[in-house]
PDB file of C-alpha atoms and ligand atoms in Angstrom:
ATOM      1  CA  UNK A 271     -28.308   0.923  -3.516  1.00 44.00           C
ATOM      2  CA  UNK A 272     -28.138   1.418  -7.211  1.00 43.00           C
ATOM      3  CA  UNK A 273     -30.879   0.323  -9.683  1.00 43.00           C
ATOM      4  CA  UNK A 274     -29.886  -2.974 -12.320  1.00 47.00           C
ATOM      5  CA  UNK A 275     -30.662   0.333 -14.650  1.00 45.00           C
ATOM      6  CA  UNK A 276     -27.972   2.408 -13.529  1.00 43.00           C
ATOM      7  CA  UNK A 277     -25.386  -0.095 -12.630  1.00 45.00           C
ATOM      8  CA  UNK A 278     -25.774  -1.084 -16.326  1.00 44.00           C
ATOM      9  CA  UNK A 279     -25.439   2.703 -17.696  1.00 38.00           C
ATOM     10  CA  UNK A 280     -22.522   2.977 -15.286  1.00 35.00           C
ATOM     11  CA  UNK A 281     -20.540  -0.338 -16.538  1.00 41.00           C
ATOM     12  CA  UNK A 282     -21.600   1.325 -19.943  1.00 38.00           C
ATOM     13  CA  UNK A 283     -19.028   4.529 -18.961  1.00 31.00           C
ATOM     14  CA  UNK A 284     -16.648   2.277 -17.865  1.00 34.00           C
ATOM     15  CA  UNK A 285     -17.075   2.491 -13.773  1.00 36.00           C
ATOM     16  CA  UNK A 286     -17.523  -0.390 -11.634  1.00 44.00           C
ATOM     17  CA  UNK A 287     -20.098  -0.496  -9.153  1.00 43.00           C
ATOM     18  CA  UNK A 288     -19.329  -2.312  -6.095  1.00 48.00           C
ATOM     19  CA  UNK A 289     -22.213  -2.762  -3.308  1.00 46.00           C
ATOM     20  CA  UNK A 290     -20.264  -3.103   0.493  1.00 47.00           C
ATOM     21  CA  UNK A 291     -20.851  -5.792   2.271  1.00 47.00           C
ATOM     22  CA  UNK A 292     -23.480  -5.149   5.270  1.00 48.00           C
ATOM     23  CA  UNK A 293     -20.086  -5.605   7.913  1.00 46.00           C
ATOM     24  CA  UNK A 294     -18.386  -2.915   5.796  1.00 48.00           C
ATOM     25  CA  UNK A 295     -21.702  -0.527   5.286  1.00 46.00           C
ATOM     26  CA  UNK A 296     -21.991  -1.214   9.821  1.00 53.00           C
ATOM     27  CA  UNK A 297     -18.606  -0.097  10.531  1.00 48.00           C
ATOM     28  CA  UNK A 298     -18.363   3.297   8.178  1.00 50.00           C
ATOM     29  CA  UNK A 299     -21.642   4.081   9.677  1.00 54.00           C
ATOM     30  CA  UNK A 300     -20.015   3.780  13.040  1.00 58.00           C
ATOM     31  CA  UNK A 301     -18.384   7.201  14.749  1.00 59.00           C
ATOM     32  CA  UNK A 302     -14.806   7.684  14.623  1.00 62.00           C
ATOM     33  CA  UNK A 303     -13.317   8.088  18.233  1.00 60.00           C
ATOM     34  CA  UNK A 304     -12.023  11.919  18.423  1.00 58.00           C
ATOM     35  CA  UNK A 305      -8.630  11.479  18.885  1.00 58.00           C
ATOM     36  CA  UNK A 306      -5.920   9.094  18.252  1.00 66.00           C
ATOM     37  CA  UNK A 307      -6.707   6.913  21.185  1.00 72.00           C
ATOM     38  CA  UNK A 308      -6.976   3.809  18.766  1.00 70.00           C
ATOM     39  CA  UNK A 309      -3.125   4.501  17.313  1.00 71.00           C
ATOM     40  CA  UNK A 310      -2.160   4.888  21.036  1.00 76.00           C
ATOM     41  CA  UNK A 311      -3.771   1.494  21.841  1.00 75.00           C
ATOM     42  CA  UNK A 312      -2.791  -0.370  18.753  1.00 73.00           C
ATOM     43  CA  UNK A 313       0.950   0.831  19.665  1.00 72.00           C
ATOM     44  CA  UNK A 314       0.681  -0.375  22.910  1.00 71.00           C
ATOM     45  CA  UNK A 315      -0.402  -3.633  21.623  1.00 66.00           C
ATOM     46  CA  UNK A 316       2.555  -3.690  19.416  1.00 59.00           C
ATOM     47  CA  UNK A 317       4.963  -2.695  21.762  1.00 59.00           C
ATOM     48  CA  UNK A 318       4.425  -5.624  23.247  1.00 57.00           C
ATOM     49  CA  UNK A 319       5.270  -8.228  20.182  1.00 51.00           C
ATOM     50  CA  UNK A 320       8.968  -9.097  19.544  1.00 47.00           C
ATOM     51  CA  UNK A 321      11.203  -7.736  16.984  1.00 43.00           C
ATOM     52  CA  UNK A 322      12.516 -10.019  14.204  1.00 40.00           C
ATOM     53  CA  UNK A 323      14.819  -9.425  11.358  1.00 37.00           C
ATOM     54  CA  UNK A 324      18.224  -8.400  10.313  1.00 35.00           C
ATOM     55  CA  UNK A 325      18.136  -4.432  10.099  1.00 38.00           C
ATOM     56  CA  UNK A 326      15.267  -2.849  11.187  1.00 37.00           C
ATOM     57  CA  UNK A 327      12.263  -1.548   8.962  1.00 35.00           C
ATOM     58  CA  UNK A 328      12.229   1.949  11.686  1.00 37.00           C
ATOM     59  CA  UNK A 329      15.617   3.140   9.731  1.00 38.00           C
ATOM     60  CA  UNK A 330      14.184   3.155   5.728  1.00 39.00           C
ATOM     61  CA  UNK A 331      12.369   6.535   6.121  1.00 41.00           C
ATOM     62  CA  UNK A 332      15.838   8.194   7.788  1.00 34.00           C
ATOM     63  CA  UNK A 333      17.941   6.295   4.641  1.00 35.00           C
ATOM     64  CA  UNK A 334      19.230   8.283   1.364  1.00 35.00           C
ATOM     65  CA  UNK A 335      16.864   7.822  -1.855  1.00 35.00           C
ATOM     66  CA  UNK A 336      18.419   5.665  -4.760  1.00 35.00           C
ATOM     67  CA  UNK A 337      19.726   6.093  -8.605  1.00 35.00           C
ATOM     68  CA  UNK A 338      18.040   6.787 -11.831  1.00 35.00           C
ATOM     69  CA  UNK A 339      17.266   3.490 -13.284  1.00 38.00           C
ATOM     70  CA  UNK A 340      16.931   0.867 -16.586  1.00 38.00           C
ATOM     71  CA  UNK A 341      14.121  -0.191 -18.438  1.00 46.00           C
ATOM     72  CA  UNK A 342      11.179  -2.120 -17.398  1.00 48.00           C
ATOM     73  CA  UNK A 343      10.831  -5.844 -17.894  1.00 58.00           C
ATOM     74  CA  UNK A 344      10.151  -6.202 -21.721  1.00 60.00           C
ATOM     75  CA  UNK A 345       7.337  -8.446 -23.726  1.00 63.00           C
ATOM     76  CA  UNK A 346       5.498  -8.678 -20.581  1.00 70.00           C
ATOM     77  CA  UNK A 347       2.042  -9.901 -20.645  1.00 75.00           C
ATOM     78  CA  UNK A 348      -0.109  -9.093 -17.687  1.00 86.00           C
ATOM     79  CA  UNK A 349      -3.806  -8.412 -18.821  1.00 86.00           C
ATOM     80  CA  UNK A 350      -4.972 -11.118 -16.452  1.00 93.00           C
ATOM     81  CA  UNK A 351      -4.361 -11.863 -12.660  1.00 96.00           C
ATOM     82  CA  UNK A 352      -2.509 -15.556 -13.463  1.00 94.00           C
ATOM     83  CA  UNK A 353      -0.566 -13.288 -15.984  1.00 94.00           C
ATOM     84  CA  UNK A 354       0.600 -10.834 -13.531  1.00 95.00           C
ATOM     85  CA  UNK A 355       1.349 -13.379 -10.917  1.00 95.00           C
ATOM     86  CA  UNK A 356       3.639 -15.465 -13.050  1.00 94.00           C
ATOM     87  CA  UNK A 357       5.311 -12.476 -14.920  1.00 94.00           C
ATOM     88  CA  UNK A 358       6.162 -11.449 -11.142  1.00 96.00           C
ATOM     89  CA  UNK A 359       7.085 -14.791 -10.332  1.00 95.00           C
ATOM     90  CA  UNK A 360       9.441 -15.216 -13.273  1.00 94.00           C
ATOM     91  CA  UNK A 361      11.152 -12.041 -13.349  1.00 95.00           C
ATOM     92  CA  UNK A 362      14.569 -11.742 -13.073  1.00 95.00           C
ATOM     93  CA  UNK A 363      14.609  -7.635 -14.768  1.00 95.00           C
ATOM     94  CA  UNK A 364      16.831  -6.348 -11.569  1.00 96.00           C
ATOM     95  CA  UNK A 365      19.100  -7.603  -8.760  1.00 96.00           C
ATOM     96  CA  UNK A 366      16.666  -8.326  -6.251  1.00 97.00           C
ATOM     97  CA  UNK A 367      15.419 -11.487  -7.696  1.00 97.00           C
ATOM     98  CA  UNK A 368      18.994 -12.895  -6.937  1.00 94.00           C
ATOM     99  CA  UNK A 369      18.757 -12.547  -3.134  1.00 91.00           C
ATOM    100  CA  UNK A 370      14.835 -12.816  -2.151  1.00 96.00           C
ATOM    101  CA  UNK A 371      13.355 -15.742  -0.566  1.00 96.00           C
ATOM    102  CA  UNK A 372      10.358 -15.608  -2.732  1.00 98.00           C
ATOM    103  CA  UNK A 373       8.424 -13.361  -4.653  1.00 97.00           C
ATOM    104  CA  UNK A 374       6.149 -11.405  -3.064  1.00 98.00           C
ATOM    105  CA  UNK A 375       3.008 -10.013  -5.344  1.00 98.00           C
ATOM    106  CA  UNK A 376       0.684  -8.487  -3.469  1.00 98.00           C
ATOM    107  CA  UNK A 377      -2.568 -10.034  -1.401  1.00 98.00           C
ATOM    108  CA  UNK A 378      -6.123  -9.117  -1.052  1.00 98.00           C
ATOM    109  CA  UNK A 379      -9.391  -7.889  -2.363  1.00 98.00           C
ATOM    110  CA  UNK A 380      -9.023  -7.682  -6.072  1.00 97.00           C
ATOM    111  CA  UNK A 381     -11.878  -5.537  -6.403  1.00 97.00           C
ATOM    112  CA  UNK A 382     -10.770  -3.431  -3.431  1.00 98.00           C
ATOM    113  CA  UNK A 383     -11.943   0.170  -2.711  1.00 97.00           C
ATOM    114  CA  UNK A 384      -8.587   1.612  -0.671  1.00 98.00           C
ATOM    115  CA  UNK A 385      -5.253  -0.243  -2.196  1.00 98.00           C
ATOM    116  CA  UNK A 386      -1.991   0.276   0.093  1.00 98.00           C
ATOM    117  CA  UNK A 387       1.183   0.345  -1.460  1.00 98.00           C
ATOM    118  CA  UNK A 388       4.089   0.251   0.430  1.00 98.00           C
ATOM    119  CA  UNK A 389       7.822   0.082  -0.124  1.00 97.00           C
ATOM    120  CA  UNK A 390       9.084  -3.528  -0.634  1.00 97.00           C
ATOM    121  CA  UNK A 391       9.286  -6.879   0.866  1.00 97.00           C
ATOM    122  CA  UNK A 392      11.207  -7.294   4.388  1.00 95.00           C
ATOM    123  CA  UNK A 393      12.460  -9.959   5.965  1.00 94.00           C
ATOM    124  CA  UNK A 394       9.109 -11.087   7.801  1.00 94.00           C
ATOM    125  CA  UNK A 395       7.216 -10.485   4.547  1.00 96.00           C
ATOM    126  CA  UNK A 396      10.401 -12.178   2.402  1.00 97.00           C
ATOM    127  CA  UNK A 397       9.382 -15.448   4.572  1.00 96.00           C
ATOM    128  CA  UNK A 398       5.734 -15.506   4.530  1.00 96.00           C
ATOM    129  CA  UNK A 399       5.318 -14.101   0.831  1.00 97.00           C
ATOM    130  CA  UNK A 400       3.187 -11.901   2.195  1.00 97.00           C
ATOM    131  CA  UNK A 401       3.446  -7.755   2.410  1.00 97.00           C
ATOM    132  CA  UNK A 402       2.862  -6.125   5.947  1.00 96.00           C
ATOM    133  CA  UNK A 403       3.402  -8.946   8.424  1.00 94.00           C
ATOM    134  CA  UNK A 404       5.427  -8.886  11.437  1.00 90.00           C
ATOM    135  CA  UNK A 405       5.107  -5.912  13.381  1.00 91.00           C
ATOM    136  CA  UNK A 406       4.655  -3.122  11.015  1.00 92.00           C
ATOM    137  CA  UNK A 407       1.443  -5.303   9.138  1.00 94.00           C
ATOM    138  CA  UNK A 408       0.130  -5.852  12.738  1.00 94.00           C
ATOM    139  CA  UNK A 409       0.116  -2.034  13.181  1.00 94.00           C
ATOM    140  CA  UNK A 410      -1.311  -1.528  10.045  1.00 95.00           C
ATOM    141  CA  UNK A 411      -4.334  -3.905  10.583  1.00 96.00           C
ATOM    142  CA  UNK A 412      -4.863  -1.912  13.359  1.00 94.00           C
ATOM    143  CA  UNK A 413      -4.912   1.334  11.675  1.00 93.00           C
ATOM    144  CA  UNK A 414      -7.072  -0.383   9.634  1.00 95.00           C
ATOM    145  CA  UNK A 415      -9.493  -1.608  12.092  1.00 94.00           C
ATOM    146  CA  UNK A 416      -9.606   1.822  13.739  1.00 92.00           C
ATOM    147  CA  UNK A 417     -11.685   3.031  10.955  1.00 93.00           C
ATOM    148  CA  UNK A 418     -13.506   0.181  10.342  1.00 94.00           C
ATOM    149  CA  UNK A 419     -11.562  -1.139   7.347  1.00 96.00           C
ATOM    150  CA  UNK A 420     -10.778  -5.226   7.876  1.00 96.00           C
ATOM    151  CA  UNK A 421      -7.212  -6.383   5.952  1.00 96.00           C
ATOM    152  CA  UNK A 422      -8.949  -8.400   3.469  1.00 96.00           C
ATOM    153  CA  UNK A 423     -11.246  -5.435   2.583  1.00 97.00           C
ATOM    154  CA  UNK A 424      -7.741  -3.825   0.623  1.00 98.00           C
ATOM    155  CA  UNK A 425      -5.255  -5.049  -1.883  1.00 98.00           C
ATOM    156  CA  UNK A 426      -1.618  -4.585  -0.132  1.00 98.00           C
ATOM    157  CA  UNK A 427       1.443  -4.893  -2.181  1.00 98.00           C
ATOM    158  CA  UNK A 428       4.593  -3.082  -2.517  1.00 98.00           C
ATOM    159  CA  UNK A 429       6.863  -0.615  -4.977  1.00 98.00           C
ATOM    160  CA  UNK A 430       9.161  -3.841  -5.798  1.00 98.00           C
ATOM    161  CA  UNK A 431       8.280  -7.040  -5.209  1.00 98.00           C
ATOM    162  CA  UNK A 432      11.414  -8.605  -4.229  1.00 98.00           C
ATOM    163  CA  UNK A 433      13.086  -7.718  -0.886  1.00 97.00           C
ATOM    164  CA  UNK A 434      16.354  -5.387  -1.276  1.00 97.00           C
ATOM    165  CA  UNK A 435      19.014  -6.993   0.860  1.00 96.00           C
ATOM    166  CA  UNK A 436      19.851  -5.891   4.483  1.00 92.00           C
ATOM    167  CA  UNK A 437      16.245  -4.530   4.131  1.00 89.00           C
ATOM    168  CA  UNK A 438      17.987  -1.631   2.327  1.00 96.00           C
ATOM    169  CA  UNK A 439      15.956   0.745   0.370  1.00 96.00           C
ATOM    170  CA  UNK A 440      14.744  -0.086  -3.246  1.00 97.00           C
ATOM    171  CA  UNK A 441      16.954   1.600  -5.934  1.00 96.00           C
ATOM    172  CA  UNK A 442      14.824   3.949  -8.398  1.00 94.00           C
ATOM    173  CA  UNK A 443      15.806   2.023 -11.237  1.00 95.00           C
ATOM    174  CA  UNK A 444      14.539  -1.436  -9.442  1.00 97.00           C
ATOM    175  CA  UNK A 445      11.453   1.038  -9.106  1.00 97.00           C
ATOM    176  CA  UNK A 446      10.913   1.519 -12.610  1.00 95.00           C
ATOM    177  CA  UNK A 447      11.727  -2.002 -13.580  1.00 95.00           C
ATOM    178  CA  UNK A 448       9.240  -3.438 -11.412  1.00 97.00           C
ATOM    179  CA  UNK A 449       6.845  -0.250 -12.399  1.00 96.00           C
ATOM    180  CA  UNK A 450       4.862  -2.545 -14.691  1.00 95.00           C
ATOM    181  CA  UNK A 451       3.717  -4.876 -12.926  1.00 96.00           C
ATOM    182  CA  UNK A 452       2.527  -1.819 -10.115  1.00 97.00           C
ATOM    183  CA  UNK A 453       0.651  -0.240 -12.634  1.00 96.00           C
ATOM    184  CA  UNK A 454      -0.949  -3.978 -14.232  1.00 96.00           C
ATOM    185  CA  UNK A 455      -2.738  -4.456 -10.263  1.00 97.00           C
ATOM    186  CA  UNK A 456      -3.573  -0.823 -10.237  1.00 97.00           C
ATOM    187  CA  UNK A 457      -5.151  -1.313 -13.403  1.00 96.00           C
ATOM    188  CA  UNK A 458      -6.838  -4.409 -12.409  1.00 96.00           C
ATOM    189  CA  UNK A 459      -7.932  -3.164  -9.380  1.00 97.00           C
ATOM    190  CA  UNK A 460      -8.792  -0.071  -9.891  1.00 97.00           C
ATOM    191  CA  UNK A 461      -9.038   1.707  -6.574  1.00 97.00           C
ATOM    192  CA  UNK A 462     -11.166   4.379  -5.295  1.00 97.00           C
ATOM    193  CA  UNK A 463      -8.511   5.505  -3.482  1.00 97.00           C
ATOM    194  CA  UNK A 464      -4.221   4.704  -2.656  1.00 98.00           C
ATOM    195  CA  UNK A 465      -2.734   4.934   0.760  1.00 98.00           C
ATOM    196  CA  UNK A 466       0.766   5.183   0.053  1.00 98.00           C
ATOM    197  CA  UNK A 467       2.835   4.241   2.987  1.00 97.00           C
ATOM    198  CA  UNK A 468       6.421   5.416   3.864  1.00 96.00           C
ATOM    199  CA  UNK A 469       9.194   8.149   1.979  1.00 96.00           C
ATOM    200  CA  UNK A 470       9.995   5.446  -0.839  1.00 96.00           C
ATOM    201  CA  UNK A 471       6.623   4.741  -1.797  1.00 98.00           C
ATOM    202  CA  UNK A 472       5.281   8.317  -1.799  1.00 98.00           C
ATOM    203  CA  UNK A 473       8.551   9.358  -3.744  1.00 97.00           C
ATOM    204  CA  UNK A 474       8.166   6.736  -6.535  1.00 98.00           C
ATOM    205  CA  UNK A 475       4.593   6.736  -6.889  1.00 98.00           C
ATOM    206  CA  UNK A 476       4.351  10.641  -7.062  1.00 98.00           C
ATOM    207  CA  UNK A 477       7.701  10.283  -8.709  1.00 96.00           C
ATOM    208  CA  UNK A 478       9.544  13.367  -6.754  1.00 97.00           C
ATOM    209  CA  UNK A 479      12.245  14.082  -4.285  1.00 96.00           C
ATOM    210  CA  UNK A 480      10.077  16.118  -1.791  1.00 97.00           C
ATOM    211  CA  UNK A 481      10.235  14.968   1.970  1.00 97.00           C
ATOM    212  CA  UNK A 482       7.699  12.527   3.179  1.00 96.00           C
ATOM    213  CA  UNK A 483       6.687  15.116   5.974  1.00 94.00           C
ATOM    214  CA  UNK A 484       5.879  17.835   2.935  1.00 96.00           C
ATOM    215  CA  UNK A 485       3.976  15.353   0.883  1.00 97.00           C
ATOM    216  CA  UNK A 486       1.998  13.879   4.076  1.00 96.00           C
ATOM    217  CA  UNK A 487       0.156  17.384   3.809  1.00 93.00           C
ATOM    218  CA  UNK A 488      -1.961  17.264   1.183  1.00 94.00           C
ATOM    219  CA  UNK A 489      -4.055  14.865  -1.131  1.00 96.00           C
ATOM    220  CA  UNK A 490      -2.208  13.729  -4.663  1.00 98.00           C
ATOM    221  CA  UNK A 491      -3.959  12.230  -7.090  1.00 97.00           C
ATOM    222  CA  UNK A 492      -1.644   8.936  -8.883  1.00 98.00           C
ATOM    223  CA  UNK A 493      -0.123  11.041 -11.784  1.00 97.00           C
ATOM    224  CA  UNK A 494      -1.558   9.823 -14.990  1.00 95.00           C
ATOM    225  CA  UNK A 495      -5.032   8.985 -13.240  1.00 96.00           C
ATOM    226  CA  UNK A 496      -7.708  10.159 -11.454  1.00 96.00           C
ATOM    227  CA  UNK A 497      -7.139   8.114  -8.184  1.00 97.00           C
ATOM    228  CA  UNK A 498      -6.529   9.994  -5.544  1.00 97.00           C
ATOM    229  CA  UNK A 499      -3.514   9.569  -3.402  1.00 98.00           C
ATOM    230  CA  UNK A 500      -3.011   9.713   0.310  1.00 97.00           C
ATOM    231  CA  UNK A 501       0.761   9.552   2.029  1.00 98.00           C
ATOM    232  CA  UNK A 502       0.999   8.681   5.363  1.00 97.00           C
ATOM    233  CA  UNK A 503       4.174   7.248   7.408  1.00 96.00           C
ATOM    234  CA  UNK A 504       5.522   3.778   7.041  1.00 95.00           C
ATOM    235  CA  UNK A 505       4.093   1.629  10.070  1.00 95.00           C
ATOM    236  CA  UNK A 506       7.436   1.222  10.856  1.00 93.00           C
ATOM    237  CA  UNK A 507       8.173   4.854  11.405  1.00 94.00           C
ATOM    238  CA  UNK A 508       5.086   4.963  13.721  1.00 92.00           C
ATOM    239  CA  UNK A 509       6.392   2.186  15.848  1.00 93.00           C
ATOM    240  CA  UNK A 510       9.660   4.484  16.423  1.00 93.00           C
ATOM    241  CA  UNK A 511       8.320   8.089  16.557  1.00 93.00           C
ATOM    242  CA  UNK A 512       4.767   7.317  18.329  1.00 90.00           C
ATOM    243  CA  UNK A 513       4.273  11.172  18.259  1.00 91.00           C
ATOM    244  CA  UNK A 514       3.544  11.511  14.394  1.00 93.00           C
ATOM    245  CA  UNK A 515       0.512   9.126  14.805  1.00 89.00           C
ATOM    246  CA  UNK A 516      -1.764  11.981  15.578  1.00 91.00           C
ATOM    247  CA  UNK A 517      -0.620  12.888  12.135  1.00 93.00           C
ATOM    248  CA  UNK A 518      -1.335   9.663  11.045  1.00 94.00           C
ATOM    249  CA  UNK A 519      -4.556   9.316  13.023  1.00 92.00           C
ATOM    250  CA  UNK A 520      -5.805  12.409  10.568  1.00 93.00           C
ATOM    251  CA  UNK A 521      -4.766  10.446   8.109  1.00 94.00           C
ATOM    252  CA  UNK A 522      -6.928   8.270   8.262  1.00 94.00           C
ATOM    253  CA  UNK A 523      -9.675  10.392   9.050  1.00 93.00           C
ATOM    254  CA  UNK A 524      -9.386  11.437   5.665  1.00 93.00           C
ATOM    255  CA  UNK A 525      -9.280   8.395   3.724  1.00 94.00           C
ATOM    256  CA  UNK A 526     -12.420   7.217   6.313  1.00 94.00           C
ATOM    257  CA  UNK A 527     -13.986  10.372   4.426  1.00 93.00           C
ATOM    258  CA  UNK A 528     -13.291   9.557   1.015  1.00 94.00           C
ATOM    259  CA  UNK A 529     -14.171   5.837   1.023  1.00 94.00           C
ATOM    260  CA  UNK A 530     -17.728   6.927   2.688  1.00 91.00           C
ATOM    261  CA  UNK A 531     -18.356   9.328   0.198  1.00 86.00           C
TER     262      UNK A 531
HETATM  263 FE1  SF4 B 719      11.407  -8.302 -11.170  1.00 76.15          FE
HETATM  264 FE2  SF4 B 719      10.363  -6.505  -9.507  1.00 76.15          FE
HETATM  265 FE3  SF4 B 719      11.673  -8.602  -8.490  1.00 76.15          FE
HETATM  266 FE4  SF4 B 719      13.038  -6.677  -9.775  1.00 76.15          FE
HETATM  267  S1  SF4 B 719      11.873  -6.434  -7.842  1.00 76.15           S
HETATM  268  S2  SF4 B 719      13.256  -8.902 -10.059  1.00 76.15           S
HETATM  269  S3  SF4 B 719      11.565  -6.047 -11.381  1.00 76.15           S
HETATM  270  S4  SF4 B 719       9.751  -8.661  -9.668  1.00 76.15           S
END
């Protein structure tokens, strides 16, 4: 625990100390299990719940990456929460805001230590204006869990905020239009750390063609910032190629490490 006397010189340098709750100091403190047994179980458990949706999430990391794009939304204002929210909810910058349900932000901790970005809304998530529900968000609360790490502990949200129709990937240039706003809850929340989940996330956000299975390997840091950056496989992937979550289980591991540090 930090002194008043330090937390003040450290808001002086501009970094935010954040005392865990005593739930969240319990369960880092508690040992890992030593293998991926908790993947293997939270599979099984998801095995179990049925499918929904047009096409399904498990095909975006096999599909071809997009186009080289536009310009962002212009005379945005988003140095608030309410400001981001609404400039979201107005937008209109690409094609996606013709065929979406709703918009769908981002939820969570606003002060969060670990934010996950994923790809973009699909059809569960396009419903419940919510990222990672359905299936995939039930796997990854249990990814979560296995290290100790409760959903409303992280900020969630997605590369675009509006779902690309027949779940298809984002384009680049939808990418970089809804960049902005990305950047505006990065800024706001400023993480100790990014999980980036899937090949379209990891691709944008590191802003390079390399395969998801080359950039899983090492740790990135968010170009342009000194947040470090973790890639791991889209939920969905996991759900159709159980054997990569022993890659996924280390992982995790890793990000356990860095948030306990
Ligand atoms: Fe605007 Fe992003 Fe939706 Fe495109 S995906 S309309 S940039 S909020």
């Amino acid at each position: 625990m930090l002194t008043s006397r330090q937390q003040h010189c450290l808001r002086g340098i501009g970094i935010r100390h954040r005392p865990r709750s005593r739930a969240a100091v319990e369960a880092a403190r508690e040992p890992l299990p030593s293998g991926s047994e908790a993947i293997d179980l939270a599979l099984k458990q998801i095995e179990k719940l049925p499918a929904k949706g047009a096409k399904p999430l498990e095909s975006r990391e096999e599909e071809s990456p997009a186009q080289p794009g536009l310009d962002p939304p212009q005379n945005l204002s988003l140095e608030n929460w309410d400001e981001i929210n609404r400039s979201i909810q107005q937008c209109t910058a690409c094609e996606l805001a013709r065929n979406c349900s709703q918009k769908v932000p981002g939820v969570g901790d606003r002060q969060a230590d670990l934010m996950i970005i994923g790809e973009g809304p699909g059809h569960d998530e396009d419903i419940q204006g919510e990222p990672f529900v359905g299936r995939s968000g039930q796997l990854l609360d249990k990814m979560l869990a296995a290290i100790g790490i409760d959903r409303d502990q992280v900020f969630i949200t997605n590369i675009v905020k509006c779902r690309p129709p027949n779940n298809r990937d984002p384009k680049q240039q939808e990418a970089q239009q809804c960049r902005a706003f990305l950047e505006a809850q990065i800024g706001r929340v400023k993480p100790r750390v990014i999980l980036s989940v899937g090949r379209v996330s990891a691709q944008s956000l590191l802003d390079t063609k390399q395969p998801v299975g080359k950039l899983i390997k090492q740790m990135h840091q968010l170009p342009g910032t000194d947040i470090p950056l973790k890639v791991t496989y889209h939920p969905a992937y996991l759900l159709r190629t159980p054997s990569a979550k022993a890659i996924v289980w280390q992982d995790l591991k890793q990000l356990h490490q860095i948030l306990n540090r």
